[in-house]
Short mmCIF file of C-alpha atoms and ligand atoms in Angstrom, two decimals:
data_model
loop_
_atom_site.label_atom_id
_atom_site.label_comp_id
_atom_site.label_asym_id
_atom_site.label_seq_id
_atom_site.Cartn_x
_atom_site.Cartn_y
_atom_site.Cartn_z
CA MET O 28 144.79 94.69 39.67
CA ILE O 29 143.30 96.52 41.90
CA ALA O 30 144.18 99.88 41.20
CA LYS O 31 142.23 99.12 37.65
CA ARG O 32 139.23 97.22 38.55
CA GLY O 33 138.58 100.01 41.59
CA ALA O 34 139.13 102.95 39.14
CA PHE O 35 136.85 101.10 36.71
CA ILE O 36 133.87 100.27 39.59
CA ILE O 37 134.91 102.18 42.21
CA SER O 38 131.76 105.22 41.58
CA ASN O 39 130.08 107.39 44.07
CA LEU O 40 129.19 104.40 46.74
CA THR O 41 131.40 103.29 46.92
CA LYS O 42 133.72 105.93 47.95
CA ARG O 43 131.22 106.47 50.14
CA ARG O 44 130.86 103.80 52.63
CA GLN O 45 134.27 103.23 52.50
CA MET O 46 134.96 106.99 54.53
CA ARG O 47 132.46 105.68 55.94
CA CYS O 48 134.00 103.07 56.76
CA MET O 49 138.15 104.48 57.72
CA LYS O 50 137.25 107.38 59.35
CA ALA O 51 136.38 104.65 62.81
CA PHE O 52 140.14 104.88 62.81
CA LEU O 53 141.03 108.63 62.40
CA THR O 54 144.52 107.80 63.96
CA PRO O 55 147.37 107.79 61.65
CA ALA O 56 148.68 104.10 62.56
CA ALA O 57 145.04 102.81 62.38
CA LEU O 58 144.01 104.02 59.17
CA THR O 59 147.22 102.01 57.92
CA ILE O 60 145.01 99.06 59.31
CA ALA O 61 142.01 101.16 58.38
CA VAL O 62 143.34 100.78 54.55
CA ALA O 63 144.03 97.15 54.22
CA ILE O 64 140.09 96.49 56.20
CA CYS O 65 138.01 98.73 54.96
CA PRO O 66 136.02 97.26 51.42
CA VAL O 67 137.28 98.33 48.54
CA GLN O 68 135.07 95.44 47.74
CA THR O 69 137.44 93.97 44.85
CA ALA O 70 136.47 90.91 42.59
CA ALA O 71 137.67 88.31 45.20
CA GLN O 72 139.70 85.90 43.37
CA ASP O 73 142.12 89.04 41.16
CA SER O 74 144.99 87.55 43.45
CA ASP O 75 144.67 84.35 43.02
CA PHE O 76 147.16 82.34 41.38
CA LEU O 77 143.90 79.38 40.88
CA PRO O 78 141.71 81.67 40.14
CA GLY O 79 138.18 79.26 38.81
CA GLY O 80 135.07 80.87 37.82
CA LYS O 81 133.88 78.43 34.98
CA LEU O 82 130.34 78.16 34.85
CA VAL O 83 130.19 73.73 36.56
CA LEU O 84 131.17 71.31 33.47
CA THR O 85 132.11 73.80 31.27
CA ASN O 86 135.88 72.78 31.66
CA ALA O 87 134.18 69.20 30.32
CA THR O 88 135.83 66.37 31.24
CA SER O 89 139.36 64.75 31.33
CA SER O 90 139.26 62.23 27.37
CA ILE O 91 141.28 59.45 27.67
CA GLU O 92 143.77 60.89 26.56
CA GLY O 93 143.85 63.83 29.32
CA SER O 94 142.70 66.15 26.75
CA SER O 95 139.50 68.67 28.11
CA GLY O 96 136.98 66.69 26.44
CA GLY O 97 134.17 63.82 26.48
CA GLY O 98 135.41 59.73 27.81
CA ILE O 99 136.47 58.82 23.86
CA ALA O 100 136.26 62.55 22.39
CA THR O 101 138.27 65.31 22.56
CA TRP O 102 136.55 68.24 22.76
CA ALA O 103 137.51 71.92 22.34
CA THR O 104 137.65 72.75 25.32
CA ILE O 105 140.34 74.05 27.94
CA GLY O 106 140.40 72.53 30.94
CA GLY O 107 141.12 74.39 34.62
CA LEU O 108 138.40 76.00 36.08
CA GLU O 109 140.29 79.28 35.04
CA THR O 110 138.21 82.81 31.76
CA ASP O 111 140.05 84.64 30.08
CA ARG O 112 143.07 85.06 32.77
CA GLY O 113 145.24 83.12 35.35
CA PHE O 114 145.94 79.54 35.52
CA GLY O 115 143.29 76.00 35.82
CA VAL O 116 144.41 72.26 36.19
CA THR O 117 142.16 68.90 36.17
CA GLY O 118 143.90 65.52 37.93
CA HIS O 119 141.44 62.55 36.32
CA ALA O 120 141.65 58.85 36.55
CA THR O 121 140.02 56.03 34.56
CA ILE O 122 139.51 52.89 34.35
CA ILE O 123 137.63 51.00 31.91
CA GLU O 124 136.25 47.52 33.02
CA LEU O 125 135.72 44.87 29.95
CA PRO O 126 135.54 41.58 29.39
CA ASP O 127 138.56 40.56 28.24
CA TYR O 128 140.59 43.66 29.42
CA GLY O 129 140.98 45.77 31.83
CA TRP O 130 141.99 50.13 30.90
CA GLN O 131 143.49 52.01 33.68
CA SER O 132 144.21 55.77 32.62
CA HIS O 133 145.05 58.93 34.72
CA GLY O 134 146.11 62.35 34.30
CA ILE O 135 145.95 65.73 34.40
CA ALA O 136 145.98 69.48 32.27
CA ILE O 137 146.69 72.73 32.96
CA GLY O 138 144.75 75.69 31.12
CA ILE O 139 146.13 78.49 30.84
CA ALA O 140 144.01 81.66 30.43
CA ASN O 141 140.61 79.25 28.66
CA ARG O 142 143.08 79.95 26.08
CA VAL O 143 145.97 77.13 26.34
CA GLU O 144 145.84 73.02 27.78
CA LEU O 145 148.42 71.67 28.34
CA SER O 146 148.39 68.13 29.58
CA TYR O 147 149.35 64.70 29.92
CA ALA O 148 147.51 60.97 30.29
CA ARG O 149 149.48 57.38 31.58
CA GLN O 150 147.48 55.14 29.95
CA ASN O 151 148.32 51.58 31.17
CA PHE O 152 146.29 48.49 29.11
CA ASP O 153 146.49 44.93 31.15
CA THR O 154 145.47 42.57 28.99
CA ARG O 155 144.40 40.64 31.82
CA ASN O 156 144.96 36.45 29.89
CA VAL O 157 144.92 37.56 25.70
CA GLY O 158 148.32 38.23 27.52
CA ALA O 159 148.56 34.54 27.68
CA ALA O 160 147.71 33.33 24.87
CA LEU O 161 149.18 35.63 22.93
CA GLY O 162 152.67 34.86 24.29
CA LEU O 163 153.28 37.66 26.20
CA GLY O 164 152.44 36.47 29.69
CA ARG O 165 149.08 36.72 31.95
CA GLY O 166 148.50 40.28 32.74
CA TYR O 167 150.81 41.95 30.80
CA THR O 168 149.94 45.52 30.49
CA LEU O 169 150.37 47.76 26.88
CA ASN O 170 152.23 51.62 28.58
CA GLN O 171 151.59 55.03 27.10
CA ASP O 172 152.38 58.42 27.47
CA VAL O 173 150.61 61.03 26.01
CA PHE O 174 151.91 64.59 25.97
CA GLY O 175 148.86 66.91 24.95
CA ALA O 176 148.54 70.47 23.66
CA LYS O 177 145.33 72.48 22.19
CA LEU O 178 144.89 76.59 21.53
CA ARG O 179 141.21 77.71 21.35
CA VAL O 180 141.62 79.24 17.91
CA ALA O 181 138.43 80.35 18.01
CA GLY O 182 134.52 80.66 19.68
CA ASP O 183 133.41 80.51 22.80
CA LEU O 184 131.62 77.63 23.93
CA VAL O 185 128.87 79.37 26.31
CA TYR O 186 128.91 82.71 24.42
CA GLY O 187 129.22 84.98 21.81
CA ASP O 188 127.21 83.60 17.70
CA PRO O 189 124.93 80.41 19.47
CA LEU O 190 125.97 79.44 15.87
CA MET O 191 129.46 80.26 16.83
CA PRO O 192 130.78 77.26 18.34
CA GLN O 193 134.90 77.16 20.05
CA ILE O 194 137.45 75.92 18.84
CA SER O 195 140.64 74.63 19.21
CA ILE O 196 143.29 72.64 18.12
CA GLY O 197 145.69 70.88 19.27
CA VAL O 198 148.45 68.15 18.70
CA GLN O 199 149.01 63.93 21.86
CA HIS O 200 152.60 62.94 20.99
CA LYS O 201 151.72 59.42 22.18
CA ARG O 202 154.84 57.11 23.49
CA ASN O 203 153.96 53.54 23.74
CA LEU O 204 156.41 52.32 25.85
CA ASP O 205 156.19 48.56 24.47
CA GLY O 206 157.81 49.02 20.91
CA ALA O 207 158.35 45.36 21.64
CA VAL O 208 154.21 44.01 21.30
CA THR O 209 154.41 47.34 18.61
CA ARG O 210 156.32 45.66 15.29
CA ALA O 211 155.25 42.12 16.85
CA VAL O 212 151.97 43.39 15.73
CA GLY O 213 152.92 44.77 13.24
CA ALA O 214 153.51 48.87 13.68
CA ALA O 215 156.00 51.19 12.05
CA SER O 216 155.88 52.72 15.08
CA ALA O 217 156.02 52.47 18.91
CA ASN O 218 155.32 56.65 19.10
CA GLY O 219 152.96 58.96 16.67
CA THR O 220 151.33 62.11 16.81
CA ASP O 221 148.10 63.10 16.00
CA PHE O 222 146.71 66.49 14.92
CA VAL O 223 143.37 67.11 16.25
CA VAL O 224 140.49 69.90 15.12
CA SER O 225 137.14 70.17 17.08
CA ALA O 226 134.80 72.66 17.49
CA SER O 227 131.58 72.18 20.26
CA LYS O 228 129.11 74.02 21.21
CA LEU O 229 126.73 74.25 24.29
CA LEU O 230 123.55 75.29 23.35
CA LEU O 231 121.01 76.60 25.23
CA SER O 232 117.49 76.81 23.77
CA ARG O 233 118.10 73.21 23.39
CA SER O 234 120.61 72.57 26.28
CA MET O 235 122.18 70.58 24.27
CA LEU O 236 126.20 70.19 23.53
CA LEU O 237 127.46 68.91 20.21
CA SER O 238 130.81 68.38 19.64
CA ALA O 239 132.55 66.78 16.85
CA THR O 240 136.11 66.23 16.11
CA ALA O 241 138.57 65.07 12.85
CA ARG O 242 141.72 63.54 14.59
CA TYR O 243 144.51 62.80 11.38
CA THR O 244 146.58 60.38 12.46
CA ALA O 245 148.24 56.98 12.98
CA ALA O 246 147.27 55.90 15.95
CA ASN O 247 146.66 50.92 16.04
CA GLN O 248 144.39 51.77 18.98
CA THR O 249 144.79 55.05 19.60
CA GLY O 250 147.95 54.33 19.67
CA LEU O 251 147.93 51.23 22.08
CA LEU O 252 149.56 48.37 18.77
CA GLY O 253 151.36 51.96 17.83
CA PHE O 254 150.89 53.49 14.91
CA GLY O 255 150.65 52.99 11.39
CA SER O 256 151.32 49.20 9.52
CA GLY O 257 154.75 47.94 7.79
CA THR O 258 157.23 50.65 7.58
CA ARG O 259 154.53 53.27 7.14
CA HIS O 260 153.09 55.71 9.14
CA ASP O 261 150.08 56.24 7.05
CA TYR O 262 147.57 59.03 8.27
CA ALA O 263 143.80 58.87 7.37
CA ILE O 264 141.06 61.10 9.34
CA GLU O 265 138.81 60.20 11.30
CA PHE O 266 136.17 61.71 13.64
CA GLU O 267 134.91 62.20 16.82
CA GLY O 268 131.69 63.21 18.00
CA SER O 269 128.97 63.34 20.95
CA ALA O 270 126.06 64.84 22.02
CA ALA O 271 125.31 65.79 25.84
CA TYR O 272 121.91 66.75 27.34
CA GLN O 273 122.52 69.13 30.61
CA LEU O 274 119.75 67.43 32.89
CA SER O 275 120.88 70.15 36.01
CA ARG O 276 123.57 72.57 36.29
CA ARG O 277 124.87 69.36 36.80
CA ALA O 278 124.01 66.56 35.15
CA VAL O 279 124.49 65.80 31.90
CA LEU O 280 123.49 62.46 29.72
CA GLY O 281 125.40 61.84 26.55
CA ALA O 282 126.18 59.29 23.57
CA GLU O 283 129.58 59.95 21.99
CA PHE O 284 131.50 58.03 18.88
CA ARG O 285 134.62 57.97 17.96
CA SER O 286 135.90 55.66 14.41
CA LYS O 287 138.90 53.61 13.99
CA PRO O 288 140.69 53.37 11.52
CA ASP O 289 142.15 48.60 10.77
CA ARG O 290 145.60 49.61 10.27
CA LEU O 291 147.04 46.01 11.63
CA GLY O 292 144.08 43.96 9.73
CA LEU O 293 142.83 42.92 13.26
CA GLY O 294 139.15 43.80 13.48
CA GLU O 295 139.80 47.35 14.72
CA ASP O 296 136.28 48.46 15.64
CA ASP O 297 134.65 52.03 15.74
CA TRP O 298 133.99 52.95 20.01
CA MET O 299 130.84 54.51 21.17
CA ASP O 300 129.78 54.58 24.35
CA LEU O 301 126.98 56.38 27.01
CA PHE O 302 128.19 58.94 30.14
CA ALA O 303 126.10 60.56 32.29
CA ALA O 304 128.37 62.77 34.07
CA TYR O 305 128.28 65.17 37.34
CA ALA O 306 128.86 67.38 38.57
CA VAL O 307 129.95 66.72 42.98
CA THR O 308 130.92 69.68 43.77
CA ASP O 309 132.37 72.99 41.82
CA ASN O 310 135.36 71.22 42.03
CA LEU O 311 134.41 66.63 41.72
CA THR O 312 133.16 65.32 38.12
CA LEU O 313 132.19 61.93 38.57
CA THR O 314 131.26 60.34 34.48
CA ALA O 315 130.30 56.61 34.35
CA ALA O 316 129.94 55.23 31.41
CA TYR O 317 128.24 52.27 29.04
CA ALA O 318 131.83 51.72 26.95
CA ASP O 319 131.65 49.75 23.60
CA LEU O 320 135.21 49.55 22.24
CA GLY O 321 134.30 46.49 19.81
CA SER O 322 137.40 43.92 18.80
CA ILE O 323 140.36 44.88 20.58
CA ALA O 324 143.52 42.62 19.50
CA THR O 325 141.06 39.89 18.02
CA PHE O 326 138.69 39.67 21.40
CA GLU O 327 135.82 41.14 19.62
CA ASP O 328 132.97 42.51 21.63
CA GLN O 329 135.11 44.89 24.18
CA ARG O 330 131.58 46.30 26.17
CA GLY O 331 131.76 47.21 29.53
CA ALA O 332 131.78 50.31 32.12
CA PHE O 333 133.59 53.32 32.23
CA LEU O 334 133.89 55.89 35.45
CA SER O 335 136.20 58.28 36.01
CA ALA O 336 136.97 60.49 38.09
CA GLN O 337 138.14 64.26 37.68
CA LEU O 338 139.29 66.68 40.07
CA ALA O 339 138.94 70.35 38.59
CA PHE O 340 140.76 74.19 40.63
CA MET G 1 161.54 96.93 72.28
CA PHE G 2 160.86 100.06 75.01
CA SER G 3 161.22 101.93 71.53
CA VAL G 4 158.65 99.62 69.66
CA ILE G 5 155.97 100.71 72.31
CA PHE G 6 157.15 104.13 72.73
CA ALA G 7 157.40 104.86 68.78
CA LEU G 8 153.00 102.86 68.60
CA ALA G 9 151.96 105.54 71.50
CA MET G 10 152.91 108.18 69.90
CA MET G 11 151.79 107.25 66.61
CA GLN G 12 148.38 107.07 68.30
CA GLN G 13 148.53 110.03 68.84
CA SER G 14 144.72 111.38 67.02
CA PRO G 15 146.03 114.27 64.56
CA PRO G 16 146.05 117.89 66.15
CA ASP G 17 143.34 118.93 64.04
CA SER G 18 140.83 116.74 64.23
CA ALA G 19 138.95 118.47 67.09
CA GLU G 20 137.29 119.85 63.45
CA PRO G 21 135.39 117.71 61.40
CA VAL G 22 136.86 117.16 58.30
CA ASP G 23 134.13 116.94 55.25
CA TRP G 24 135.09 113.44 54.26
CA ASP G 25 132.50 113.67 50.59
CA LYS G 26 134.25 116.97 50.10
CA GLU G 27 136.95 115.29 51.00
CA PHE G 28 137.25 112.47 48.28
CA GLY G 29 134.39 114.28 45.67
CA VAL G 30 131.52 112.22 46.82
CA GLU G 31 128.60 113.62 44.96
CA GLU G 32 124.92 113.60 46.75
CA GLN G 33 123.29 111.84 44.25
CA ALA G 34 118.91 112.42 44.70
CA ARG G 35 116.17 110.14 43.74
CA ASP G 36 113.81 110.10 42.72
CA PRO G 37 111.17 110.22 45.06
CA GLN G 38 108.43 108.49 43.51
CA THR G 39 110.15 105.78 42.41
CA GLY G 40 113.76 105.84 44.18
CA GLU G 41 115.63 105.01 40.88
CA ILE G 42 118.78 108.06 40.35
CA PRO G 43 117.37 109.52 36.75
CA VAL G 44 119.39 108.62 34.10
CA ALA G 45 121.08 110.71 31.34
CA GLU G 46 118.45 110.65 28.51
CA TYR G 47 119.09 107.85 25.73
CA PRO G 48 116.98 106.99 23.39
CA GLN G 49 113.90 104.36 24.51
CA SER G 50 113.34 101.04 22.04
CA HIS G 51 112.88 97.59 22.32
CA ASP G 52 115.91 96.60 20.03
CA ASN G 53 118.35 98.24 22.79
CA ALA G 54 117.23 94.78 24.94
CA GLY G 55 119.26 93.09 22.72
CA ALA G 56 116.65 89.96 21.54
CA ALA G 57 114.29 89.21 19.96
CA PRO G 58 111.04 88.52 22.25
CA MET G 59 110.46 84.15 21.60
CA ASP G 60 108.64 82.97 19.66
CA ASP G 61 106.72 80.64 23.03
CA ALA G 62 103.62 82.41 24.44
CA ALA G 63 103.88 78.82 27.09
CA ILE G 64 107.37 80.25 27.98
CA ALA G 65 105.88 83.37 30.73
CA ALA G 66 104.42 80.53 32.98
CA HIS G 67 107.49 78.42 33.25
CA PHE G 68 108.59 81.84 35.07
CA GLY G 69 105.64 82.39 37.04
CA GLY G 70 104.43 84.64 35.56
CA ARG G 71 105.18 88.65 34.81
CA GLU G 72 105.80 88.72 39.09
CA GLY G 73 108.08 86.00 38.90
CA ILE G 74 110.09 87.53 36.19
CA ARG G 75 109.27 90.60 37.97
CA MET G 76 110.74 88.95 41.16
CA ILE G 77 113.54 86.34 39.63
CA ALA G 78 115.16 89.72 38.03
CA ALA G 79 114.90 91.35 41.99
CA ARG G 80 116.49 88.36 43.16
CA THR G 81 119.72 88.05 40.91
CA VAL G 82 120.02 91.69 41.26
CA GLU G 83 119.78 90.55 44.90
CA LEU G 84 122.08 88.02 45.04
CA SER G 85 124.55 89.62 42.79
CA GLU G 86 124.94 92.34 45.55
CA ASN G 87 125.25 90.04 48.24
CA ASP G 88 127.96 88.20 46.22
CA PRO G 89 131.91 89.22 47.30
CA ARG G 90 132.63 88.13 43.03
CA ILE G 91 130.87 91.47 41.57
CA ALA G 92 129.35 93.12 44.62
CA ALA G 93 131.19 95.35 44.51
CA ILE G 94 129.96 96.39 40.28
CA PHE G 95 126.72 95.76 42.14
CA ILE G 96 127.20 98.54 44.77
CA ALA G 97 128.61 101.27 42.65
CA HIS G 98 124.79 101.26 40.93
CA ASP G 99 121.63 102.53 41.27
CA THR G 100 119.94 98.79 41.76
CA VAL G 101 116.71 99.41 42.28
CA ARG G 102 116.56 101.54 38.58
CA LEU G 103 118.17 97.57 37.42
CA LYS G 104 116.03 95.44 39.21
CA ARG G 105 112.60 97.24 36.65
CA THR G 106 115.27 97.04 33.52
CA LEU G 107 116.04 93.73 34.11
CA ALA G 108 112.53 92.14 35.25
CA GLU G 109 111.58 94.81 32.03
CA GLN G 110 113.73 92.79 29.74
CA PHE G 111 113.40 89.22 31.00
CA CYS G 112 109.28 90.02 30.55
CA TYR G 113 110.14 91.48 26.43
CA LEU G 114 112.26 88.89 26.35
CA LEU G 115 110.52 86.10 27.41
CA ALA G 116 107.54 86.76 25.69
CA ALA G 117 105.32 88.43 29.21
CA GLY G 118 104.13 91.27 26.99
CA CYS G 119 106.23 94.28 29.20
CA ASP G 120 107.21 96.83 27.51
CA TYR G 121 111.50 97.20 27.67
CA THR G 122 111.80 100.82 28.16
CA GLY G 123 116.24 100.43 29.69
CA ARG G 124 119.18 101.89 27.94
CA ASP G 125 120.70 99.35 25.02
CA MET G 126 123.31 96.55 26.44
CA ALA G 127 126.49 98.56 24.90
CA ALA G 128 126.41 101.67 26.65
CA ALA G 129 124.62 100.23 30.10
CA HIS G 130 127.93 98.45 30.39
CA ALA G 131 129.88 100.16 29.33
CA ALA G 132 133.14 101.15 30.88
CA MET G 133 132.36 99.41 33.47
CA GLY G 134 134.86 96.65 33.51
CA VAL G 135 132.69 93.39 32.89
CA ARG G 136 134.83 90.67 32.85
CA MET G 137 133.99 86.85 31.68
CA ALA G 138 134.18 85.50 35.64
CA ASP G 139 131.78 88.07 36.03
CA MET G 140 129.68 87.32 34.07
CA ASN G 141 130.34 83.72 34.47
CA ALA G 142 128.99 84.71 38.01
CA LEU G 143 125.77 86.70 37.03
CA VAL G 144 124.80 83.95 35.09
CA GLU G 145 124.94 81.24 38.70
CA ASN G 146 123.19 84.35 40.31
CA LEU G 147 119.93 84.77 37.44
CA GLN G 148 119.81 80.21 37.86
CA GLN G 149 119.76 80.37 41.31
CA ALA G 150 117.38 82.79 41.26
CA MET G 151 115.16 80.95 38.42
CA ARG G 152 116.46 77.18 40.95
CA GLU G 153 114.65 79.44 44.16
CA HIS G 154 111.61 79.80 41.19
CA ASP G 155 111.14 76.32 40.63
CA VAL G 156 111.68 76.78 36.93
CA PRO G 157 112.36 74.00 34.94
CA PHE G 158 115.85 73.74 34.13
CA ALA G 159 115.55 73.27 30.42
CA ALA G 160 113.50 77.04 29.67
CA GLN G 161 116.06 78.01 32.35
CA ASN G 162 118.48 77.66 29.37
CA ARG G 163 116.40 78.87 27.24
CA LEU G 164 115.74 82.58 28.14
CA LEU G 165 119.94 82.24 28.88
CA ALA G 166 120.06 81.44 25.63
CA LYS G 167 118.79 84.97 24.24
CA LEU G 168 121.61 86.59 26.99
CA ALA G 169 124.64 84.94 26.21
CA PRO G 170 124.51 86.66 22.59
CA MET G 171 124.72 89.76 25.31
CA SER G 172 127.94 88.89 26.43
CA ARG G 173 129.81 91.03 22.99
CA ASP G 174 127.74 93.05 24.16
CA VAL G 175 128.96 93.82 27.87
CA ILE G 176 132.14 91.65 28.22
CA THR G 177 134.84 94.87 28.43
CA ARG G 178 138.25 93.40 29.63
C1 HEM V 20 124.49 89.36 29.17
C2 HEM V 20 124.08 89.71 29.92
C3 HEM V 20 122.81 90.66 30.73
C4 HEM V 20 122.68 91.51 31.16
C5 HEM V 20 121.29 90.38 29.42
C6 HEM V 20 122.91 91.75 31.37
C7 HEM V 20 120.88 93.03 31.65
C8 HEM V 20 121.59 94.63 31.84
C9 HEM V 20 120.17 95.57 31.95
C10 HEM V 20 118.67 95.04 31.72
C11 HEM V 20 120.15 96.58 32.50
C12 HEM V 20 119.62 97.95 32.42
C13 HEM V 20 119.72 99.11 31.11
C14 HEM V 20 119.07 100.47 32.55
O1 HEM V 20 119.37 100.56 33.71
O2 HEM V 20 118.94 101.41 31.01
C15 HEM V 20 121.89 96.00 32.96
C16 HEM V 20 122.14 97.39 33.93
C17 HEM V 20 123.51 97.16 34.54
N1 HEM V 20 123.94 95.48 34.50
FE1 HEM V 20 123.67 93.83 33.41
N2 HEM V 20 123.86 92.91 31.74
C18 HEM V 20 123.95 91.63 31.91
C19 HEM V 20 125.60 91.18 32.03
C20 HEM V 20 126.47 91.69 33.47
C21 HEM V 20 127.44 91.66 34.37
C22 HEM V 20 128.01 90.28 33.43
C23 HEM V 20 127.36 92.46 35.01
C24 HEM V 20 128.46 92.64 36.78
C25 HEM V 20 128.42 91.72 37.10
C26 HEM V 20 126.66 93.67 35.24
C27 HEM V 20 126.62 94.81 35.98
C28 HEM V 20 125.21 95.86 35.76
C29 HEM V 20 125.03 96.77 36.39
C30 HEM V 20 125.64 97.57 37.58
C31 HEM V 20 124.05 97.33 35.18
C32 HEM V 20 123.47 99.01 36.55
C33 HEM V 20 124.29 100.43 35.71
C34 HEM V 20 123.32 101.26 35.26
O3 HEM V 20 123.09 101.66 36.41
O4 HEM V 20 124.70 102.65 35.29
N3 HEM V 20 125.92 93.60 34.50
N4 HEM V 20 122.02 94.85 32.51
#
């Protein structure tokens, strides 16, 4: 790597500097040391396992499904701070405090060369008093694992043609750990796989980030209430959209929308949120949102605070 | 133990020909490039000059340049960007190897031209200027960060910063070669 890069960039001036440095070490043994310490400058990150290099916030935050995105929407972005080579990684934790429920999720995502993202998230949905009312028991918690893979197929979030977004395709395989409950509410299955196509672009001239995702899914309440209804998996295409305004390099304000089906006849609503994200450091991003998750299992007006923290390298 | 010390001592001996100064420049084929005494720049091979070389059309907004402190502010921002980059361990090597006296001038011309502040761009086109430089996406991001810092230091409002970046970002196609 060093040699390859050197070939590109070491020209006369660097050679001269290096020679001057080496002249200070004119004995053979010392020369070896000199070679090691005289500045043959290469990009410092070349050999690092986690090279970093993305512009701050362009790895996005972590969505509730563990994939890089906004809070409730998946974006075309790839998690992790790596650029077109090396690995990146993010870890996150999210809570949503609702009138009748408590959401907690956490997960990790690995980015590979800003091309592939592999993610995992665990969702824990505390039914609190609703659990008692539904006969599940007070504080019964629905749990789900989400395994995701995403591939950037074209475009770049920031660079290239301003009208050409970054486009990614992805799968999210969800395994609900409460099959008895999903069956009881009438879902066809406790497991399901979502297929997503996303397009996202940072419109620098307007300081706006726009993102749209089509999700082909059979999930009820993202899978917490299982998949399909009766005996059918009845997939449908749902929409996720986000718009965010960059206040500064580190701060964005935005809004999100996510359409949802109502297969189970429990009055499942579309979701939306208003969020503010702040990159406290290049590695730590905090997101606070006001989320409106509508009716969940017939308990209406589930609006509340969404808080998320993401560490990224 | 003793033999190790002995070996080290032997290795520390000066090479026999060290009395004769070695012309290291010659050994490594370093050629002196004369700077123009007037401009301080190293002359470049002739190339066709055109505003098209700037890589984008100027903004259609007479007020934008004021956010950058006019021509003088733009000149200082461009120079500061180059200075920061020369001292940025991530990309310094790319800059040390080139004539940054010229770059400060031509980069300022390009920004000034794009910001409709009434300059002519006299430099090369982006593909020619960056050919064989081996710029990667991470280098590009590092340069953007340095430009952002320079603009911040000159109190350019963030939305105006982004409008300049919007002009530059599509040029990545000609700049990023690896
Ligand atoms: C869109 C992004 C970029 C723009 C608009 C840009 C603009 C320019 C301009 C106007 C010149 C002067 C050409 C001339 O004097 O004829 C130049 C040269 C140069 N650029 Fe860039 N540049 C960009 C990206 C980069 C990056 C990412 C690097 C390295 C990290 C870089 C390193 C250089 C160097 C070292 C030169 C001097 C070339 C020479 O004198 O031979 N540039 N650039």
